[in-house]
Coordinates of C-alpha atoms and ligand atoms in Angstrom, one line a residue:
M1 CA -22.6 -78.2 1.9
V2 CA -24.2 -79.8 5.0
D3 CA -22.0 -78.9 7.4
F4 CA -21.6 -75.3 7.2
D5 CA -18.2 -73.6 8.0
A6 CA -18.0 -69.9 9.1
A7 CA -17.8 -68.7 5.2
H8 CA -21.0 -71.1 4.1
A9 CA -23.0 -70.0 7.0
A10 CA -22.3 -66.4 6.1
V11 CA -23.9 -67.0 2.7
H12 CA -26.6 -69.1 4.2
Y13 CA -27.7 -67.3 7.1
P14 CA -26.4 -63.6 6.2
P15 CA -26.9 -61.2 8.8
D16 CA -28.2 -58.4 6.5
R17 CA -31.5 -59.9 5.0
R18 CA -33.5 -56.4 4.5
F19 CA -35.5 -56.5 1.2
R20 CA -36.6 -53.5 -0.8
V21 CA -37.6 -52.7 -4.3
W22 CA -36.8 -49.3 -5.9
I23 CA -38.1 -48.6 -9.3
R24 CA -37.1 -45.5 -11.2
P25 CA -40.1 -42.9 -10.4
S26 CA -40.4 -42.0 -13.9
L27 CA -41.3 -45.9 -14.6
V28 CA -43.7 -46.2 -11.7
A29 CA -45.6 -42.9 -12.9
L30 CA -45.4 -44.6 -16.8
G31 CA -46.9 -47.8 -15.3
A32 CA -49.4 -46.2 -13.2
L33 CA -50.8 -44.3 -16.4
L34 CA -50.8 -47.5 -18.3
V35 CA -53.0 -48.8 -15.8
V36 CA -54.9 -45.6 -14.9
I37 CA -55.7 -44.7 -18.4
P38 CA -57.7 -47.8 -19.6
V39 CA -59.3 -47.8 -16.3
A40 CA -60.7 -44.1 -16.7
I41 CA -61.8 -44.6 -20.3
A42 CA -63.9 -47.8 -19.4
W43 CA -65.5 -45.5 -16.6
I44 CA -66.0 -42.5 -18.9
E45 CA -67.5 -45.2 -21.5
M46 CA -69.7 -46.8 -19.0
S47 CA -71.3 -43.4 -17.2
L48 CA -71.8 -41.9 -20.7
W49 CA -73.0 -44.8 -22.4
G50 CA -73.9 -47.4 -20.2
L51 CA -72.1 -50.8 -20.1
P52 CA -71.5 -52.0 -23.7
T53 CA -73.4 -55.3 -24.3
I54 CA -71.2 -58.5 -25.3
A55 CA -73.5 -60.3 -28.2
P56 CA -72.2 -64.0 -28.5
I57 CA -70.3 -64.0 -31.6
A58 CA -69.7 -67.4 -33.5
S59 CA -65.9 -67.3 -33.5
V60 CA -65.6 -66.5 -30.1
N61 CA -68.3 -68.2 -28.3
P62 CA -69.5 -70.8 -30.3
N63 CA -71.9 -72.6 -28.0
N64 CA -72.4 -75.1 -30.6
V65 CA -70.9 -78.5 -30.5
A66 CA -69.8 -78.7 -34.1
S67 CA -67.2 -76.1 -33.2
P68 CA -63.6 -77.2 -31.6
H69 CA -64.8 -77.5 -27.8
G70 CA -63.7 -79.4 -24.5
F71 CA -60.5 -80.0 -23.2
P72 CA -58.8 -83.1 -24.7
V73 CA -56.6 -85.1 -22.6
W74 CA -53.2 -83.6 -24.0
V75 CA -54.5 -80.1 -23.1
R76 CA -55.3 -81.0 -19.6
Y77 CA -51.7 -82.6 -19.0
C78 CA -49.8 -80.0 -21.1
H79 CA -51.5 -77.4 -18.6
F80 CA -50.6 -79.4 -15.5
F81 CA -47.4 -79.4 -16.7
N82 CA -46.7 -76.0 -17.8
F83 CA -47.6 -75.1 -14.2
L84 CA -45.1 -77.2 -12.8
F85 CA -42.2 -76.0 -15.0
V86 CA -43.2 -72.6 -15.1
T87 CA -43.5 -72.4 -11.5
L88 CA -40.2 -74.0 -10.9
L89 CA -38.8 -71.8 -13.7
I90 CA -39.9 -68.4 -11.8
R91 CA -38.5 -69.9 -8.5
S92 CA -35.3 -70.6 -9.8
G93 CA -35.4 -67.4 -11.7
L94 CA -36.2 -65.3 -8.8
S95 CA -32.7 -67.1 -7.0
I96 CA -30.6 -65.9 -9.9
L97 CA -32.1 -62.2 -9.9
A98 CA -31.2 -62.1 -6.2
D99 CA -27.3 -62.9 -7.0
H100 CA -27.6 -59.7 -9.0
P101 CA -30.6 -57.8 -7.8
R102 CA -30.7 -55.0 -10.2
L103 CA -32.1 -54.5 -13.8
Y104 CA -31.0 -52.3 -16.3
F105 CA -31.6 -50.9 -19.9
N106 CA -27.9 -50.5 -20.8
N107 CA -24.9 -52.9 -21.1
D108 CA -22.6 -51.5 -18.6
C109 CA -24.7 -52.2 -15.4
T110 CA -23.3 -49.0 -13.8
P111 CA -24.7 -48.6 -10.2
G112 CA -27.3 -46.1 -10.3
S113 CA -28.4 -46.8 -13.9
E114 CA -30.9 -49.6 -12.8
W115 CA -34.6 -49.3 -13.7
I116 CA -35.5 -51.3 -10.6
K117 CA -33.4 -52.6 -7.7
F118 CA -34.2 -55.5 -5.1
T119 CA -31.9 -54.3 -2.6
P120 CA -31.6 -51.4 -0.1
I121 CA -27.7 -51.1 -0.6
T122 CA -26.2 -48.2 -2.5
V123 CA -22.9 -49.4 -4.0
P124 CA -20.2 -47.9 -1.6
E125 CA -17.4 -45.8 -3.1
G126 CA -13.9 -45.6 -2.0
R127 CA -13.8 -49.6 -1.1
L128 CA -13.9 -52.7 -3.3
W129 CA -17.7 -53.6 -3.5
T130 CA -17.8 -56.9 -5.6
A131 CA -20.7 -58.1 -7.4
K132 CA -20.8 -61.2 -4.7
D133 CA -21.0 -58.9 -2.0
D134 CA -23.8 -57.3 -3.8
A135 CA -26.0 -60.7 -3.8
R136 CA -29.0 -60.6 -1.8
Y137 CA -30.8 -63.2 0.6
I138 CA -33.9 -64.9 -1.0
S139 CA -36.3 -66.8 1.2
P140 CA -36.2 -70.4 0.1
L141 CA -40.3 -70.1 0.4
L142 CA -40.0 -67.8 -2.7
G143 CA -36.9 -69.0 -4.6
T144 CA -35.4 -72.5 -5.5
P145 CA -33.1 -73.0 -3.6
G146 CA -33.4 -69.6 -2.4
Y147 CA -30.8 -68.1 0.1
R148 CA -27.8 -65.7 -0.9
H149 CA -25.6 -66.6 -3.7
T150 CA -27.0 -70.1 -4.6
V151 CA -26.6 -69.0 -8.1
G152 CA -25.1 -72.2 -9.6
V153 CA -27.9 -74.7 -7.9
A154 CA -30.8 -72.3 -9.1
R155 CA -29.0 -72.4 -12.4
A156 CA -29.3 -76.3 -12.5
W157 CA -33.3 -76.3 -11.5
H158 CA -33.6 -73.3 -14.5
F159 CA -32.2 -75.3 -17.2
I160 CA -33.8 -78.6 -16.1
N161 CA -37.3 -77.1 -16.4
I162 CA -36.5 -74.8 -19.3
H163 CA -36.3 -78.2 -21.0
G164 CA -39.7 -79.4 -19.4
F165 CA -41.2 -76.2 -20.4
I166 CA -40.0 -76.4 -24.4
I167 CA -41.1 -79.7 -24.7
T168 CA -44.4 -79.2 -23.3
G169 CA -44.5 -75.7 -25.6
I170 CA -43.9 -78.0 -28.8
V171 CA -46.4 -80.7 -27.7
F172 CA -48.8 -78.2 -27.2
A173 CA -48.1 -76.3 -30.4
T174 CA -48.2 -79.3 -32.3
L175 CA -51.4 -80.7 -31.3
L176 CA -53.0 -77.5 -31.2
F177 CA -52.4 -77.0 -34.9
A178 CA -52.9 -80.4 -35.7
T179 CA -56.6 -80.5 -34.5
D180 CA -58.8 -77.4 -34.6
Q181 CA -58.5 -76.6 -30.8
W182 CA -56.2 -73.6 -32.0
R183 CA -59.4 -71.8 -32.8
R184 CA -60.2 -71.7 -29.2
I185 CA -57.2 -69.6 -28.4
V186 CA -56.0 -67.4 -31.8
P187 CA -58.3 -64.5 -32.1
T188 CA -59.5 -64.5 -35.9
S189 CA -61.6 -61.8 -36.4
P190 CA -61.4 -58.2 -35.4
V191 CA -64.6 -58.4 -33.6
V192 CA -62.6 -60.3 -30.9
F193 CA -60.7 -57.1 -29.9
R194 CA -64.0 -55.1 -29.8
Q195 CA -65.6 -57.6 -27.7
A196 CA -62.1 -57.9 -25.4
W197 CA -62.4 -54.0 -24.6
N198 CA -66.3 -54.5 -24.0
T199 CA -65.2 -57.2 -21.6
W200 CA -62.5 -54.9 -20.1
V201 CA -65.3 -52.1 -19.5
H202 CA -67.3 -54.6 -17.5
Y203 CA -64.1 -55.8 -15.1
A204 CA -62.9 -52.2 -14.9
T205 CA -65.8 -51.2 -13.5
F206 CA -66.1 -54.0 -11.2
R207 CA -68.8 -56.1 -12.9
L208 CA -68.5 -59.6 -14.3
P209 CA -69.2 -59.8 -18.0
P210 CA -71.6 -62.6 -18.9
E211 CA -69.6 -65.7 -18.8
P212 CA -69.4 -68.0 -21.5
N213 CA -69.2 -71.3 -20.5
G214 CA -65.3 -72.3 -21.1
F215 CA -66.3 -75.8 -22.2
Y216 CA -67.2 -74.2 -25.6
G217 CA -65.8 -70.7 -26.0
Y218 CA -63.9 -68.2 -23.9
N219 CA -64.7 -64.5 -23.4
A220 CA -62.8 -62.2 -25.6
L221 CA -60.3 -61.0 -23.4
Q222 CA -59.8 -64.4 -21.7
Q223 CA -58.6 -65.6 -25.4
I224 CA -56.4 -62.9 -26.1
A225 CA -54.7 -63.4 -22.5
Y226 CA -54.4 -67.2 -23.3
F227 CA -53.0 -66.4 -26.8
A228 CA -50.4 -63.7 -25.2
V229 CA -49.4 -66.1 -22.6
F230 CA -48.6 -69.1 -25.1
L231 CA -47.6 -67.3 -28.2
V232 CA -46.0 -63.9 -26.7
F233 CA -44.6 -64.6 -23.1
G234 CA -43.7 -68.0 -23.5
P235 CA -41.5 -67.4 -27.0
V236 CA -40.1 -64.1 -25.8
A237 CA -39.0 -65.5 -22.5
I238 CA -37.3 -68.5 -24.4
L239 CA -35.7 -65.8 -26.9
T240 CA -34.4 -63.4 -24.4
G241 CA -33.0 -66.2 -22.7
L242 CA -30.9 -67.1 -25.2
A243 CA -30.0 -63.4 -25.7
M244 CA -28.1 -64.1 -22.4
S245 CA -25.6 -66.7 -23.6
P246 CA -22.1 -65.6 -23.6
A247 CA -21.4 -67.8 -26.5
V248 CA -24.4 -66.3 -28.7
V249 CA -24.0 -62.9 -27.7
N250 CA -20.1 -62.8 -28.5
R251 CA -20.8 -64.9 -32.0
F252 CA -23.9 -62.7 -33.2
P253 CA -23.8 -59.5 -31.2
T254 CA -26.5 -58.0 -33.2
Y255 CA -29.0 -60.7 -31.6
P256 CA -29.4 -59.1 -28.2
R257 CA -29.8 -55.7 -30.1
L258 CA -33.2 -57.4 -31.2
F259 CA -34.1 -56.8 -27.4
G260 CA -32.4 -53.5 -27.1
G261 CA -29.3 -54.7 -26.0
R262 CA -27.8 -57.8 -23.6
Q263 CA -29.2 -56.2 -20.5
S264 CA -32.7 -55.3 -21.8
A265 CA -33.1 -58.7 -22.8
R266 CA -32.3 -59.7 -19.3
S267 CA -35.1 -57.1 -18.3
I268 CA -37.5 -58.4 -20.8
H269 CA -36.8 -61.9 -19.5
F270 CA -37.7 -60.6 -15.8
L271 CA -40.9 -58.7 -17.3
T272 CA -42.2 -61.9 -19.2
M273 CA -42.0 -63.6 -15.5
I274 CA -44.2 -60.5 -14.2
G275 CA -46.3 -61.2 -17.2
F276 CA -46.7 -65.0 -16.3
V277 CA -47.3 -64.1 -12.6
G278 CA -49.8 -61.3 -13.3
F279 CA -51.5 -63.8 -15.9
L280 CA -51.6 -66.4 -13.0
V281 CA -53.2 -64.3 -10.4
V282 CA -56.0 -63.0 -12.6
H283 CA -56.4 -66.5 -14.2
V284 CA -56.9 -68.3 -10.7
T285 CA -59.0 -65.4 -9.5
L286 CA -61.5 -65.5 -12.3
V287 CA -61.3 -69.7 -12.3
I288 CA -62.6 -69.4 -8.6
M289 CA -65.2 -66.6 -9.3
T290 CA -66.9 -67.8 -12.4
G291 CA -67.7 -71.6 -11.0
F292 CA -65.1 -73.1 -9.4
A293 CA -66.2 -76.8 -9.5
R294 CA -67.3 -76.6 -13.2
N295 CA -63.9 -74.8 -14.4
M296 CA -61.9 -77.6 -12.4
N297 CA -63.7 -80.5 -14.0
H298 CA -62.9 -79.0 -17.6
I299 CA -59.1 -78.6 -17.3
V300 CA -58.7 -81.7 -14.7
M301 CA -61.4 -84.2 -15.8
G302 CA -62.4 -82.9 -19.3
T303 CA -66.0 -83.0 -18.5
D304 CA -68.5 -80.3 -18.4
D305 CA -70.5 -80.9 -14.9
T306 CA -70.5 -79.7 -11.3
S307 CA -69.1 -82.7 -9.5
P308 CA -66.5 -82.3 -6.9
S309 CA -63.8 -84.7 -8.7
G310 CA -62.0 -81.9 -10.6
M311 CA -61.5 -79.9 -7.5
I312 CA -60.3 -82.7 -5.6
W313 CA -57.9 -84.4 -8.3
G314 CA -56.8 -80.5 -9.2
F315 CA -55.8 -80.0 -5.5
V316 CA -54.0 -83.3 -5.7
G317 CA -52.2 -81.8 -8.9
I318 CA -51.3 -78.7 -7.1
G319 CA -49.8 -80.8 -3.9
V320 CA -48.0 -82.6 -6.5
V321 CA -46.2 -79.3 -7.6
V322 CA -45.6 -78.2 -4.2
G323 CA -44.1 -81.6 -3.3
C324 CA -41.7 -81.0 -6.3
W325 CA -40.9 -77.5 -5.0
I326 CA -40.0 -79.3 -1.7
A327 CA -38.1 -82.1 -3.3
A328 CA -35.9 -79.3 -5.4
H329 CA -35.1 -77.6 -2.2
H330 CA -34.4 -81.0 -0.4
V331 CA -31.8 -82.0 -3.6
S332 CA -30.4 -78.8 -3.7
W333 CA -29.1 -78.7 0.0
T334 CA -28.6 -82.7 0.4
Y335 CA -27.4 -83.8 -3.1
P336 CA -26.2 -80.6 -4.6
R337 CA -23.0 -82.8 -6.3
A338 CA -25.6 -85.3 -7.8
L339 CA -27.8 -82.5 -9.0
Q340 CA -24.7 -81.0 -10.6
R341 CA -23.7 -84.1 -12.2
A342 CA -27.1 -85.2 -13.6
V343 CA -27.4 -81.5 -15.2
K344 CA -24.0 -81.7 -16.6
S345 CA -24.6 -85.6 -18.0
V346 CA -27.3 -83.7 -20.6
T347 CA -26.0 -80.1 -20.9
Y348 CA -22.0 -80.7 -21.4
P349 CA -22.5 -82.8 -24.4
M350 CA -24.9 -80.6 -25.7
Q351 CA -23.2 -77.5 -25.2
L352 CA -20.2 -79.4 -27.2
L353 CA -22.4 -80.0 -30.0
T354 CA -24.0 -76.7 -30.3
L355 CA -23.1 -73.3 -28.6
N356 CA -19.5 -74.2 -27.9
R357 CA -19.0 -74.4 -31.5
L358 CA -19.3 -70.8 -31.8
N359 CA -16.6 -69.0 -32.3
P360 CA -16.5 -65.2 -30.8
H361 CA -16.8 -62.7 -33.4
Q362 CA -17.5 -59.4 -31.4
R363 CA -17.8 -56.0 -33.0
Y364 CA -17.8 -53.7 -30.2
R365 CA -16.3 -50.1 -30.9
D366 CA -14.2 -47.9 -28.3
R367 CA -17.5 -45.9 -27.5
D368 CA -19.2 -49.0 -26.5
I369 CA -16.6 -49.7 -23.8
S370 CA -18.2 -49.5 -20.2
P371 CA -17.9 -46.6 -17.8
F372 CA -18.1 -48.9 -15.0
F373 CA -17.2 -52.5 -14.7
W374 CA -18.4 -55.0 -11.7
P375 CA -15.6 -56.4 -9.9
N376 CA -15.5 -59.9 -8.7
G377 CA -13.2 -62.2 -6.5
K378 CA -11.0 -61.4 -3.6
L379 CA -8.1 -59.5 -4.1
P380 CA -4.9 -61.6 -3.6
Q381 CA -3.5 -61.4 0.1
R382 CA -0.2 -63.2 -0.4
A383 CA 2.8 -61.4 0.5
E384 CA 4.3 -62.6 -2.7
W385 CA 1.6 -60.9 -4.6
N386 CA 1.8 -57.8 -2.8
T387 CA 6.1 -57.8 -3.3
L388 CA 5.6 -58.4 -7.2
A389 CA 2.5 -55.5 -7.6
Q390 CA 4.9 -53.0 -5.8
G391 CA 7.5 -53.9 -8.2
A392 CA 5.0 -53.5 -11.0
F393 CA 5.3 -57.2 -11.8
Q394 CA 8.8 -56.7 -13.1
D395 CA 9.5 -59.8 -11.3
F396 CA 6.9 -62.0 -12.1
R397 CA 7.5 -65.2 -14.0
L398 CA 4.6 -67.0 -15.3
R399 CA 5.3 -70.6 -15.0
V400 CA 3.9 -72.8 -17.8
D401 CA 4.1 -76.4 -17.5
G402 CA 2.7 -80.0 -17.1
L403 CA 2.0 -82.2 -20.2
V404 CA 4.3 -79.9 -22.5
E405 CA 7.3 -80.2 -24.4
H406 CA 8.6 -77.0 -23.8
P407 CA 7.9 -76.0 -20.0
V408 CA 8.4 -72.2 -19.7
E409 CA 9.0 -69.3 -17.0
L410 CA 8.0 -66.1 -18.7
S411 CA 8.0 -62.6 -17.5
L412 CA 5.4 -59.9 -18.9
A413 CA 8.0 -58.6 -21.3
D414 CA 8.6 -62.2 -22.6
L415 CA 5.0 -62.7 -23.0
R416 CA 4.7 -59.1 -25.3
R417 CA 7.1 -60.2 -27.3
L418 CA 5.4 -63.5 -28.0
G419 CA 2.1 -61.7 -29.2
F420 CA 0.0 -58.7 -28.4
V421 CA -3.6 -58.3 -29.5
E422 CA -6.4 -56.2 -28.7
Q423 CA -10.2 -57.1 -28.4
I424 CA -13.3 -55.1 -27.2
T425 CA -15.5 -57.8 -26.1
M426 CA -18.8 -58.0 -23.6
H427 CA -18.0 -59.9 -20.3
H428 CA -20.9 -62.0 -18.9
C429 CA -20.8 -63.0 -15.2
I430 CA -23.0 -65.9 -14.2
Q431 CA -24.8 -63.5 -12.0
G432 CA -26.4 -61.5 -14.8
W433 CA -24.3 -58.2 -15.0
T434 CA -22.3 -57.6 -17.9
G435 CA -19.7 -55.1 -19.2
I436 CA -17.6 -54.2 -22.3
A437 CA -13.9 -53.6 -22.4
K438 CA -10.9 -53.5 -24.5
W439 CA -8.4 -56.5 -23.3
G440 CA -5.0 -56.5 -24.7
G441 CA -2.6 -59.2 -24.2
V442 CA -0.8 -62.6 -25.9
P443 CA -3.5 -64.9 -27.5
M444 CA -3.2 -68.5 -25.7
A445 CA -2.6 -69.9 -29.2
D446 CA 0.9 -68.2 -29.2
L447 CA 1.6 -69.4 -26.0
I448 CA 0.5 -73.0 -26.8
R449 CA 2.6 -72.8 -30.0
L450 CA 5.7 -72.3 -27.8
V451 CA 5.3 -74.8 -25.1
R452 CA 3.9 -77.8 -27.5
P453 CA 1.4 -79.6 -25.5
L454 CA 1.9 -83.3 -25.2
P455 CA -1.0 -85.5 -27.2
A456 CA -2.4 -86.2 -23.6
A457 CA -3.2 -82.9 -22.6
K458 CA -6.3 -82.0 -23.3
V459 CA -7.3 -79.2 -20.4
V460 CA -5.6 -76.2 -19.7
A461 CA -5.6 -75.4 -15.9
F462 CA -5.1 -71.7 -14.7
F463 CA -4.1 -71.2 -10.8
S464 CA -4.5 -67.7 -9.4
F465 CA -2.7 -65.9 -6.7
G466 CA -6.1 -65.1 -4.9
Q467 CA -8.1 -66.9 -2.5
S468 CA -11.5 -68.1 -3.6
L469 CA -14.7 -67.3 -1.5
Y470 CA -14.6 -70.5 0.7
G471 CA -10.9 -70.6 1.0
G472 CA -8.3 -72.5 -1.1
A473 CA -6.5 -70.8 -4.1
Y474 CA -8.9 -69.8 -7.2
Y475 CA -8.2 -71.6 -10.3
D476 CA -10.5 -73.0 -13.4
T477 CA -9.9 -75.1 -16.2
Q478 CA -10.7 -74.9 -20.1
R479 CA -10.5 -77.4 -22.4
L480 CA -7.7 -77.1 -25.2
E481 CA -9.7 -76.6 -28.1
N482 CA -11.5 -73.4 -26.3
V483 CA -8.4 -71.9 -25.5
L484 CA -7.0 -72.2 -29.3
K485 CA -10.4 -70.2 -29.8
P486 CA -9.4 -66.7 -31.5
A487 CA -10.3 -64.6 -28.8
C488 CA -8.7 -66.1 -26.0
I489 CA -6.0 -64.3 -24.6
L490 CA -3.9 -63.9 -21.1
A491 CA -4.6 -60.1 -21.0
C492 CA -2.4 -57.6 -19.0
E493 CA -4.2 -54.4 -20.3
M494 CA -7.6 -53.3 -19.7
N495 CA -8.9 -50.6 -21.6
G496 CA -5.2 -49.4 -22.6
E497 CA -4.0 -49.4 -19.1
P498 CA -1.6 -51.8 -17.8
R499 CA -1.9 -54.1 -14.7
T500 CA -4.9 -53.0 -13.1
R501 CA -5.1 -54.5 -9.7
V502 CA -8.5 -55.4 -9.0
Y503 CA -9.3 -56.7 -12.7
G504 CA -6.5 -59.3 -12.2
A505 CA -2.7 -58.0 -12.6
P506 CA -0.4 -59.4 -13.6
L507 CA -2.6 -61.5 -15.9
R508 CA -6.2 -62.8 -16.2
L509 CA -7.8 -64.8 -18.8
R510 CA -10.0 -63.9 -21.2
V511 CA -12.3 -66.6 -23.1
E512 CA -15.0 -65.0 -24.5
N513 CA -17.4 -67.8 -25.2
Q514 CA -18.2 -68.6 -21.6
L515 CA -19.1 -67.0 -18.6
G516 CA -17.0 -65.0 -16.4
Y517 CA -16.1 -67.4 -13.5
K518 CA -13.9 -69.2 -16.2
M519 CA -11.7 -66.4 -16.7
V520 CA -9.2 -66.6 -13.7
K521 CA -7.6 -63.6 -12.5
W522 CA -4.1 -62.7 -10.8
I523 CA -2.9 -65.8 -12.6
E524 CA 0.2 -67.3 -11.1
R525 CA 0.8 -70.3 -13.4
I526 CA -0.5 -72.6 -16.0
E527 CA -0.8 -76.3 -16.2
F528 CA -1.3 -78.5 -19.1
I529 CA -3.5 -82.1 -17.9
E530 CA -5.2 -84.6 -19.1
S531 CA -8.4 -84.3 -17.2
E532 CA -9.9 -81.5 -15.1
K533 CA -10.6 -84.4 -12.5
Q534 CA -7.0 -84.5 -11.3
I535 CA -7.3 -81.4 -9.7
G536 CA -9.3 -79.9 -6.6
K537 CA -12.4 -81.5 -6.1
G538 CA -12.3 -82.8 -9.7
Q539 CA -15.2 -80.4 -11.1
G540 CA -13.1 -78.2 -13.2
G541 CA -12.6 -75.1 -11.1
K542 CA -13.1 -73.5 -7.7
N543 CA -16.8 -72.4 -8.7
E544 CA -17.5 -75.6 -10.0
D545 CA -16.2 -77.4 -7.0
D546 CA -17.4 -75.4 -4.1
E547 CA -20.6 -73.8 -5.9
Y548 CA -22.0 -76.2 -8.4
F549 CA -21.4 -74.0 -11.2
D550 CA -21.2 -75.8 -14.8
L551 CA -18.1 -77.0 -16.1
L552 CA -18.7 -75.3 -19.7
P553 CA -21.0 -72.3 -19.1
N554 CA -22.0 -71.4 -23.0
I555 CA -25.1 -70.0 -21.4
Ligands
MTE1 N1 -8.7 -65.2 -9.0 C1 -10.1 -65.1 -9.4 N2 -10.4 -65.0 -10.5 C2 -11.6 -64.5 -10.9 C3 -12.8 -64.6 -9.7 C4 -12.1 -64.7 -8.5 O1 -13.0 -64.9 -7.6 N3 -11.0 -65.2 -8.1 N4 -13.9 -64.5 -10.2 C5 -14.4 -64.4 -11.6 C6 -15.9 -63.9 -11.7 S1 -17.2 -64.9 -10.9 C7 -15.9 -63.2 -12.6 S2 -17.4 -62.4 -13.3 C8 -14.7 -62.2 -13.2 C9 -15.1 -60.7 -12.9 O2 -14.0 -60.1 -13.8 P1 -13.4 -58.6 -13.0 O3 -13.5 -58.3 -11.6 O4 -12.7 -58.4 -13.9 O5 -15.2 -57.8 -13.6 O6 -13.6 -62.8 -12.6 C10 -13.5 -64.0 -12.5 N5 -11.9 -64.4 -12.2
MO2 MO1 -18.9 -64.1 -12.1

């Protein structure tokens, strides 16, 4: 990735870097109301009855050394690591978002049905506009690694940091509830909510409420904010993240419905990020306004005085975090392969043990079929494919060979005689969009029975007539056990229509426990091999080779 050819340069230096945020006007109005109403009520209350008094309550503001107080060393370390992991999660998440800069509350991702989009582009009609065309540039100052279409590398950072975030969360929660520190952030009395409102009236009318010393207790609104960030935003972010996994969604289709559907889960995942950022801005502002030196000593040094050491070490800590952002950027562009391998060494065995064992088990109905289905990939340009397409693929012969006892060449009619099933499944693209379609074709298991793989065959490679983004024929591989799963088919029909060119005619793979890029379209031939390391650059597929995608994307 260091020497940019023309195709890479178009990705790294796209000429069109315009940025625009559009939110559905009704939601802007709703959002404005949600802010204006509580502010207005606060002003009315203040002008009619004056500022509410905020009496110190024992449970909220103990100011007494017998109650839990102070910042034990584990709180301070968790605070630091949480800051590190959350910022890297946000930065890599923004990079992922830029790859499909639209959010929806439906499952079909029809252009025009977004509630928010981060692109000035209206999807053109009358020409092929792929999801990859739709990816936007994002500055590396904002995203990790930033730039357009770096979703593979961004996901590596997202998954590295999600481990850190979850481990920090578990350590924090365990120690919080093992000690009496939990009393500091869990509201235990209804008085807290009353006090929180009174505190809000102060802030909303531009006054600072009487500020308890945070070493001993928080103001009620602050307590609720900490509680929400820790016990609401964090868990919801993790659960909605899981609701985007193709393996989970296609095994447990009801799970994403808890969040209103697969795309609402993605939208809520984004909103938790907005929640974190909003919290961060207000939190930092108030930390500065309410006695910066003392507050920094609390959380950095664990002491309650006004010496400058907390500020100094605090800035060192922030410097370390910024240094990590820069290091992540550097690794992304200089050692992307090493990064991909490092992530794979952990995630690949873990996926094999966990998510990859889930067999697809969808229950979508005809009426769930998406009216729109984003296309991806370049239509094949080879004369051979064009000729075949003109003849409605009558002359097409699928070659299946490699480590098999019985290599074959099959026409579409032969394949149809082998077997034919129909399934309605949700397609998940790595970029974030989904679509539900009915696919009809021959189960790979039937084909495998026919060709009889040799014991050495562990991997199945699918080669396409089409080129990939950076040149060379598109291909991808699957482990033998995955193509033997029930919903793995070579599809020749989509939504009851044969051979739609854009969606992969004559044949395209469907393997429903993984992401879209594993499902090769315009399949020319299939080869059984020992290992994916034997072909291409050895990473298991064109996107794995050129864009550092995962070999086994169950999530
Ligand atoms: N030959 C080929 N197959 C491909 C691709 C491609 O670029 N070339 N893109 C993949 C990706 S990233 C996705 S999301 C799906 C998209 O399938 P669709 O166009 O039917 O939506 O095709 C996959 N198969
Ligand atoms: Mo994709």
